[in-house]
Coordinates of C-alpha atoms and ligand atoms in Angstrom, one line a residue:
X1419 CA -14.5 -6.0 13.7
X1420 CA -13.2 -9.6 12.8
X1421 CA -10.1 -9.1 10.6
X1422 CA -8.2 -11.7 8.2
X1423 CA -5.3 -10.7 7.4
X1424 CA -3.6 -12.4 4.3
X1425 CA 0.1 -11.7 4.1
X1426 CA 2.3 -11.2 7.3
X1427 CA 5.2 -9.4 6.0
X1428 CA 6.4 -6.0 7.1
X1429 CA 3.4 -4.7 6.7
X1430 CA 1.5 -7.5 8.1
X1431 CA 3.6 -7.3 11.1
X1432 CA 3.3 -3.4 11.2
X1433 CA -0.2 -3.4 11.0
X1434 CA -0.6 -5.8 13.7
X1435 CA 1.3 -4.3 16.4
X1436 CA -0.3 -0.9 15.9
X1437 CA -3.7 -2.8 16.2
X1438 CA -1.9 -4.3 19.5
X1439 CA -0.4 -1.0 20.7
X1440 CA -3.4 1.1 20.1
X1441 CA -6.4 -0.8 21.7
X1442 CA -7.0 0.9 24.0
X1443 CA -7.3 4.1 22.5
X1444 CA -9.2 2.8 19.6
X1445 CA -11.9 1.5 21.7
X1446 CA -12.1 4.7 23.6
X1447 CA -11.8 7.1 21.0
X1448 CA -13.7 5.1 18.2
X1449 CA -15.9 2.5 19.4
X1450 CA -13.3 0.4 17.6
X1451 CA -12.3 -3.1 18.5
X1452 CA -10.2 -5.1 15.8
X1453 CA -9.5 -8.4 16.5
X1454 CA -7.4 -10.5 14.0
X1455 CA -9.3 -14.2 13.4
X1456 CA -6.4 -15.2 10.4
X1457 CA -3.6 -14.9 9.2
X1458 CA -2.2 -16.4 5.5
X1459 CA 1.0 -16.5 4.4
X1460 CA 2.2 -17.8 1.0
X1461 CA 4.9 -20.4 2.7
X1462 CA 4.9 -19.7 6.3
X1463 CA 1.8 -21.3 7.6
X1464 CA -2.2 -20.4 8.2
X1465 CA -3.7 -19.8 11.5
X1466 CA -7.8 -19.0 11.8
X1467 CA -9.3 -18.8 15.5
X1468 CA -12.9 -17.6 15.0
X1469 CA -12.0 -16.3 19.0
X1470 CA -9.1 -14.4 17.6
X1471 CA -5.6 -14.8 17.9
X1472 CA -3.4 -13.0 20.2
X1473 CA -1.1 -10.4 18.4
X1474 CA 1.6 -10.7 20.2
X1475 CA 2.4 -14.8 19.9
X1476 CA 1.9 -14.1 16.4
X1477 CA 4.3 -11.4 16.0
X1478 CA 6.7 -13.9 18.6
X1479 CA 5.9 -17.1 16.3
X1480 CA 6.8 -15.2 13.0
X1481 CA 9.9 -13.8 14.4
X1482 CA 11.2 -18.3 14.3
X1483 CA 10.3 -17.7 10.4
X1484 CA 7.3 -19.1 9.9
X1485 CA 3.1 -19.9 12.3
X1486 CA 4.3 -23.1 13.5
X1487 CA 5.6 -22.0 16.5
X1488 CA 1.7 -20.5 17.9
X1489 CA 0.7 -21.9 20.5
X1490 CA -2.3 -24.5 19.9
X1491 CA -5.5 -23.8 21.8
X1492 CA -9.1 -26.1 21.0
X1493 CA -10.3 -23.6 18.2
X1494 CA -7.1 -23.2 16.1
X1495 CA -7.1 -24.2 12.8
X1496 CA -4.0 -24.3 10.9
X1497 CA -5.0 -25.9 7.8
X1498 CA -7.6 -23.6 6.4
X1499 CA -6.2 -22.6 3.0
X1500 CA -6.2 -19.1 2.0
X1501 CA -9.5 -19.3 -0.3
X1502 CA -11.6 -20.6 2.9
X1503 CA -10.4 -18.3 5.1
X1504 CA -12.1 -15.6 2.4
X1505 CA -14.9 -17.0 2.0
X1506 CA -15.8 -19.2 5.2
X1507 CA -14.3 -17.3 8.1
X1508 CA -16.0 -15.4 10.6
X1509 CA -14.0 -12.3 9.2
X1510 CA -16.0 -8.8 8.8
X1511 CA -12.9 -7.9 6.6
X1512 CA -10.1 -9.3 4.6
X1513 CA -7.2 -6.7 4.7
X1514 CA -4.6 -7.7 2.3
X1515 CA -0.7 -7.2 2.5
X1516 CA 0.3 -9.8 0.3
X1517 CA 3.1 -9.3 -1.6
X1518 CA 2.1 -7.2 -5.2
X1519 CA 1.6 -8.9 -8.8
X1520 CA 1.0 -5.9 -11.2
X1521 CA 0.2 -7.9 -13.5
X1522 CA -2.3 -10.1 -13.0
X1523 CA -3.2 -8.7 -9.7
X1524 CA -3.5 -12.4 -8.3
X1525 CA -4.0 -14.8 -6.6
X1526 CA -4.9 -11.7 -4.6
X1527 CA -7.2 -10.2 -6.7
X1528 CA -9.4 -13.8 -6.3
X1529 CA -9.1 -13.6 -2.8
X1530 CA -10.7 -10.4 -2.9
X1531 CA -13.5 -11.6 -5.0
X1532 CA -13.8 -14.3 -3.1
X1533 CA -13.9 -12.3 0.4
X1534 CA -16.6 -9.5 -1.1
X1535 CA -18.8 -12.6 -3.1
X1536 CA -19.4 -13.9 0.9
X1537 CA -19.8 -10.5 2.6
X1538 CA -16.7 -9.0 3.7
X1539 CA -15.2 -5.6 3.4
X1540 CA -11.5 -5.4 1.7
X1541 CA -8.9 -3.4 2.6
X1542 CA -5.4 -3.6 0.5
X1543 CA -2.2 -2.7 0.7
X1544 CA -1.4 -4.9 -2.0
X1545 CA -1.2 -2.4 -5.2
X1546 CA -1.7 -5.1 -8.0
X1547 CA -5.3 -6.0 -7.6
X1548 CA -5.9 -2.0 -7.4
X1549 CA -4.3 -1.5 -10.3
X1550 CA -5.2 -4.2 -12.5
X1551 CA -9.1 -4.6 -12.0
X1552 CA -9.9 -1.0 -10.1
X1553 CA -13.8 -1.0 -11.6
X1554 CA -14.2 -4.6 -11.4
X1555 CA -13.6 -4.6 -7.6
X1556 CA -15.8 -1.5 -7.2
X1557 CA -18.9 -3.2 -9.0
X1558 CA -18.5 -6.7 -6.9
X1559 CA -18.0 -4.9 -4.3
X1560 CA -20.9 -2.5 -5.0
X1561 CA -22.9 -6.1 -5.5
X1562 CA -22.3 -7.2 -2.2
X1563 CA -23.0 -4.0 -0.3
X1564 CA -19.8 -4.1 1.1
X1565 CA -16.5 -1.5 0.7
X1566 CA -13.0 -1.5 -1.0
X1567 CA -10.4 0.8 0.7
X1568 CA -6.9 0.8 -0.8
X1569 CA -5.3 4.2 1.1
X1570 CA -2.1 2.2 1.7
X1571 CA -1.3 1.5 -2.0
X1572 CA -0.2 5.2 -2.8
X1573 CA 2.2 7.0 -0.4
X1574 CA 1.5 4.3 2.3
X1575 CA -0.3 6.2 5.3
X1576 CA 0.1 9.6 3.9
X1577 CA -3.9 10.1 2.7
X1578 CA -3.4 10.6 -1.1
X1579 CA -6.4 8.5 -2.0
X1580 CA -8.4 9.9 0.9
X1581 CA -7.2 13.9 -0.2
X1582 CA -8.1 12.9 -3.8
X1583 CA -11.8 11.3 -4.0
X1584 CA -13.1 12.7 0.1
X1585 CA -11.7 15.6 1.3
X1586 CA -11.3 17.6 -2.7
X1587 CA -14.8 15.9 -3.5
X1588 CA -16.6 18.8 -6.0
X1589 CA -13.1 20.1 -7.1
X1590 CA -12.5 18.5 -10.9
X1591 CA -9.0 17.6 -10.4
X1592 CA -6.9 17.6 -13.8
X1593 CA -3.8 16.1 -13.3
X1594 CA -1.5 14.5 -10.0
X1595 CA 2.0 14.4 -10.3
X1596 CA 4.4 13.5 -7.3
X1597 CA 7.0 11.1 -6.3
X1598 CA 5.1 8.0 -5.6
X1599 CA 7.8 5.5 -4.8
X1600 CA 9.9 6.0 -1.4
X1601 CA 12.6 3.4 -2.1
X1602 CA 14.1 5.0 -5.4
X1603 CA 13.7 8.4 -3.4
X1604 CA 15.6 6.8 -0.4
X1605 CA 18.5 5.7 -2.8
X1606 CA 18.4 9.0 -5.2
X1607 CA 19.1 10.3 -1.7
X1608 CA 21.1 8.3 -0.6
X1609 CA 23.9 8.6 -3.4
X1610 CA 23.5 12.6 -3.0
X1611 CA 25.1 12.1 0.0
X1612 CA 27.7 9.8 -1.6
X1613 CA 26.5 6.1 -1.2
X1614 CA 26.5 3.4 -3.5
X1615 CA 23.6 2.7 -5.4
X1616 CA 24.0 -1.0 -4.2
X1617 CA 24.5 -0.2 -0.2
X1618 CA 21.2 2.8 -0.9
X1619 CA 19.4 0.0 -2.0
X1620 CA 20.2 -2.4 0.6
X1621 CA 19.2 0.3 3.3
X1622 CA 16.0 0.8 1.5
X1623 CA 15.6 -3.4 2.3
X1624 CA 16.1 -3.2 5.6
X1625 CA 14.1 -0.5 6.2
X1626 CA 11.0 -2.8 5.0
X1627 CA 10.6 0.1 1.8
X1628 CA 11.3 -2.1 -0.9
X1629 CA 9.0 -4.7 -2.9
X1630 CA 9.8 -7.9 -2.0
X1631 CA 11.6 -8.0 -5.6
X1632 CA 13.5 -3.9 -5.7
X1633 CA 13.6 -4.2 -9.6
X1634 CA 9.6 -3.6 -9.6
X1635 CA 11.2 -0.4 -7.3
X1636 CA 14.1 1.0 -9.1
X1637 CA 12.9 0.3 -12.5
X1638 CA 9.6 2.3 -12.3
X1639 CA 6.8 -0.3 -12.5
X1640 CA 5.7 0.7 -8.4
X1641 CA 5.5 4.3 -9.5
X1642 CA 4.0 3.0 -12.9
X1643 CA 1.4 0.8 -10.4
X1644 CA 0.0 3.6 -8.7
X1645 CA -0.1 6.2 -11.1
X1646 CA -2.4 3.0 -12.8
X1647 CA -4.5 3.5 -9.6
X1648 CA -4.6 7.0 -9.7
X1649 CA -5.6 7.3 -13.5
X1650 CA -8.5 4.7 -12.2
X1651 CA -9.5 6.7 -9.2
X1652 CA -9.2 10.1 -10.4
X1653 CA -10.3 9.4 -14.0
X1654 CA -12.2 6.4 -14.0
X1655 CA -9.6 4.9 -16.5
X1656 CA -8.1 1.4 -16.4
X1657 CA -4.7 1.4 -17.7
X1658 CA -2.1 -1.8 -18.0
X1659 CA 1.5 -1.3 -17.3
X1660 CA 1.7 -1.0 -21.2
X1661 CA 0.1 2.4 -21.7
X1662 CA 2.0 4.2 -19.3
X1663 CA 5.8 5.5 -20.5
X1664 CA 8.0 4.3 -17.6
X1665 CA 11.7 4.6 -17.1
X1666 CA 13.3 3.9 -13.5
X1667 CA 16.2 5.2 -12.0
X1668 CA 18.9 2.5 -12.9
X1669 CA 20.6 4.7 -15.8
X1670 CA 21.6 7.2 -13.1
X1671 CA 24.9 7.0 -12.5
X1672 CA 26.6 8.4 -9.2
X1673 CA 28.2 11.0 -11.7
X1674 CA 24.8 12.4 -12.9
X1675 CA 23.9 12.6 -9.1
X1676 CA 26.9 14.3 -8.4
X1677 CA 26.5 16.9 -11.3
X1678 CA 22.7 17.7 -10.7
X1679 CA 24.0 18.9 -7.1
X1680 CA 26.6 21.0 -8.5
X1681 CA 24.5 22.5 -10.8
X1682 CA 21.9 23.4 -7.9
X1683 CA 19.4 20.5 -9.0
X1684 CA 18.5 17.2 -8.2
X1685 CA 16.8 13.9 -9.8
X1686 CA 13.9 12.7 -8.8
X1687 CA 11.6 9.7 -9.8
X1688 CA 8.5 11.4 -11.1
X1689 CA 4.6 10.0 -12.3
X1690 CA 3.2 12.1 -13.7
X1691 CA -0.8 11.1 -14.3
X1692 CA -3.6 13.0 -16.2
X1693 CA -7.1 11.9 -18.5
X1694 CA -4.8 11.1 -21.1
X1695 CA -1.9 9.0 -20.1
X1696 CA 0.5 8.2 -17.0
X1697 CA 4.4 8.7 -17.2
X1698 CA 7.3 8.2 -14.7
X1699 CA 10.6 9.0 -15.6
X1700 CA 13.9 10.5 -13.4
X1701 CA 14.1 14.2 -14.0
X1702 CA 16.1 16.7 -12.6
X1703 CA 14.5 19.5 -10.5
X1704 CA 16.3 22.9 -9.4
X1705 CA 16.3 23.0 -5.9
X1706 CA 13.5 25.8 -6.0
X1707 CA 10.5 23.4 -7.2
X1708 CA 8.7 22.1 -3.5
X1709 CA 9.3 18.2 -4.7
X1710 CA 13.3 19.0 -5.1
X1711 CA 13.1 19.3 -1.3
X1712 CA 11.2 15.9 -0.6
X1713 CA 14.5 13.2 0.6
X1714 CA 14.0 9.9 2.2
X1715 CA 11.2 7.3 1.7
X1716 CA 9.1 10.6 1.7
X1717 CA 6.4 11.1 -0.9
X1718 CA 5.2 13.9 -2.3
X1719 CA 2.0 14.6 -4.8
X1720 CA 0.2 17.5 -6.2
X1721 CA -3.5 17.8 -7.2
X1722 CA -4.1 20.6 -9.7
X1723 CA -7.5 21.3 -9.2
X1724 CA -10.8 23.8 -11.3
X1725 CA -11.6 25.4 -7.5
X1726 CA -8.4 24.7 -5.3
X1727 CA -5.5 25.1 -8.2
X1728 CA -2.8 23.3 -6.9
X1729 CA -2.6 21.2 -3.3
X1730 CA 0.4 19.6 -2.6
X1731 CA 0.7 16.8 -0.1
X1732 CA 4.0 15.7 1.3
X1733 CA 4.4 12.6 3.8
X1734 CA 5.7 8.8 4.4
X1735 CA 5.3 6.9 1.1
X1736 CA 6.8 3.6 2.5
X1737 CA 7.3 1.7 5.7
X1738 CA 6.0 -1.2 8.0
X1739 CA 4.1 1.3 10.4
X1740 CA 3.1 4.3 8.0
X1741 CA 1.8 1.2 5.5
X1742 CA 0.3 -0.4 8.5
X1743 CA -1.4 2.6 9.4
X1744 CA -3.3 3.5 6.1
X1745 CA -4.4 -0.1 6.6
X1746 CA -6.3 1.1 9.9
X1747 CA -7.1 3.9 8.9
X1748 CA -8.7 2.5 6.1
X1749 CA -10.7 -0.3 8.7
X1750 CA -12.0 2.9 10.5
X1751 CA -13.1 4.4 7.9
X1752 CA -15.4 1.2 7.4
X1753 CA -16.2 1.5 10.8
X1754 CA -17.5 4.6 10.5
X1755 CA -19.8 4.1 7.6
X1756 CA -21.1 1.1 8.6
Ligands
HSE441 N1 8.1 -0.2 -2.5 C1 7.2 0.8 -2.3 C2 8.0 2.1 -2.2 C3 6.5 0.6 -1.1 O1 9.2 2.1 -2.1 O2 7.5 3.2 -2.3 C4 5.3 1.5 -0.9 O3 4.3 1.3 -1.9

């Protein structure tokens, strides 16, 4: 499987050293042999070798801050722009990392279009073009006979999506309702343990579990994001950030943390998504409910189902190589089908 990746951030890079790391076993376990032709970035240069490029100068050139350092070979081409590569590439899918826009979705959601209109599967980490045109990039890519997988865009790795529409498929699920963003978990956290929210939130950086701008983080719009994706998946809706009643976790105080625990409770960031609306909003949990007990970049949800009543599932919501990984698992899933 030809692969153009378009964005080579943390979970670009993740993403591309598992691919590395794993050869071996993917070709003997699944038949699977991914080979990245592209890679775009938004300012640090474009590479496409319809041979493939080799993972590891890439992940060596990157580390100088930006392609140019790649070595040059006869088929390189470093001036394709993002829109070819989509369209004219010898891809067999676009998987895209780019950094999220939730609300216009673009210019990824274009690239998308672009890579289904000419024949190639997408796979996205990128929430926005998820959340803001869910049905619309079902039907193209419906059209062009060719798949959408997005497991990465809730609870990273962690199969939420996957839980959700293959392995409950002919349970009616009524409502999900979890913690669906790792970085305000991190910092809650954190500050439980006596941080500042300012040093939580720098940790959560570093750690590669923030959005590339945090305030989309602490101030509820990634929670808001995917429980948009959810209400889409689950419910066939297609919310805006508008509908949904969102308040982050920037009105906590160290003080409220610090009296939650002493009164046996703890807040958490919490979406909350049914037929009839999303919500996210901090609320405090005694330390008997199951999600009290979810710290870190962990995510939790739980599916109430008609045949199953509730499933609860509990796992990395954020990170280079737990986002990386819903990426490929994602690509085998294609694989598989096709
Ligand atoms: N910024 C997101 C989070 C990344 O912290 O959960 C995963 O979507």
């Amino acid at each position: 499987m030809n692969i153009a990746l378009i964005g080579f951030g943390n979970v670009g890079q993740g993403f591309a050293a598992i691919l590395r790391d794993k050869a071996n076993d993917l070709h003997a376990q699944y038949g699977f042999d991914g080979k990245i032709v592209a890679v775009a970035t938004g300012s640090r240069g474009t590479l496409y070798d319809p041979k493939g490029l080799d993972i590891n100068a890439l992940l060596i050139a990157i580390e100088t801050g930006d392609l140019s350092a790649y070595p040059e070979s006869a088929t390189l081409e470093r001036n394709w722009i993002v829109q070819r590569i989509a369209t004219e590439s010898n891809a067999d899918a676009v998987v895209e990392v780019s950094p999220t826009n939730l609300q216009t979705g673009q210019p990824a959601l274009d690239i998308c279009y672009a890579a289904l209109d000419s024949g190639k599967h997408v796979v996205l980490a990128n929430k926005g073009p998820v959340a803001v045109a869910y049905h619309d990039l079902m039907k193209r890519a419906q059209a062009a006979n060719k798949l959408v997988r997005f497991e990465a865009t809730v609870m990273a790795g962690t199969p939420s999506i996957r839980l959700a529409l293959q392995v409950l498929a002919g349970c009616k699920i009524t409502s999900a309702k979890g913690i669906l963003n790792g970085t305000t978990n991190y910092i809650l956290t954190q500050m439980e343990g006596g941080m500042a929210y300012g040093s939580a939130l720098q940790q959560a950086q570093e750690l590669g579990y923030a959005e590339t701008d945090p305030s989309g983080d602490v101030d509820g719009w990634d929670a808001a994001g995917k429980a948009i994706i959810l209400g889409a998946a689950l419910f066939g809706k297609q919310w805006t950030l508008d509908d949904l009643d969102v308040t982050g976790i920037s009105g906590i105080s160290s003080d409220d943390v610090a009296a939650a625990k002493q009164a046996g409770e703890r807040w958490k960031l919490i979406a909350t998504v049914t037929p009839e609306g999303g919500v996210v909003r901090p609320v405090r949990l005694s330390l008997a409910d199951p999600l009290a007990g979810v710290g870190g970049a962990t995510n939790a949800i739980t599916y109430a189902s008609d045949l199953m009543g509730d499933v609860t599932l509990i796992g990395a919501g954020a990170g280079r190589k737990e986002t990386g990984f819903a990426a490929l698992a994602d690509l085998l899933d294609i694989h598989r089908l096709t």
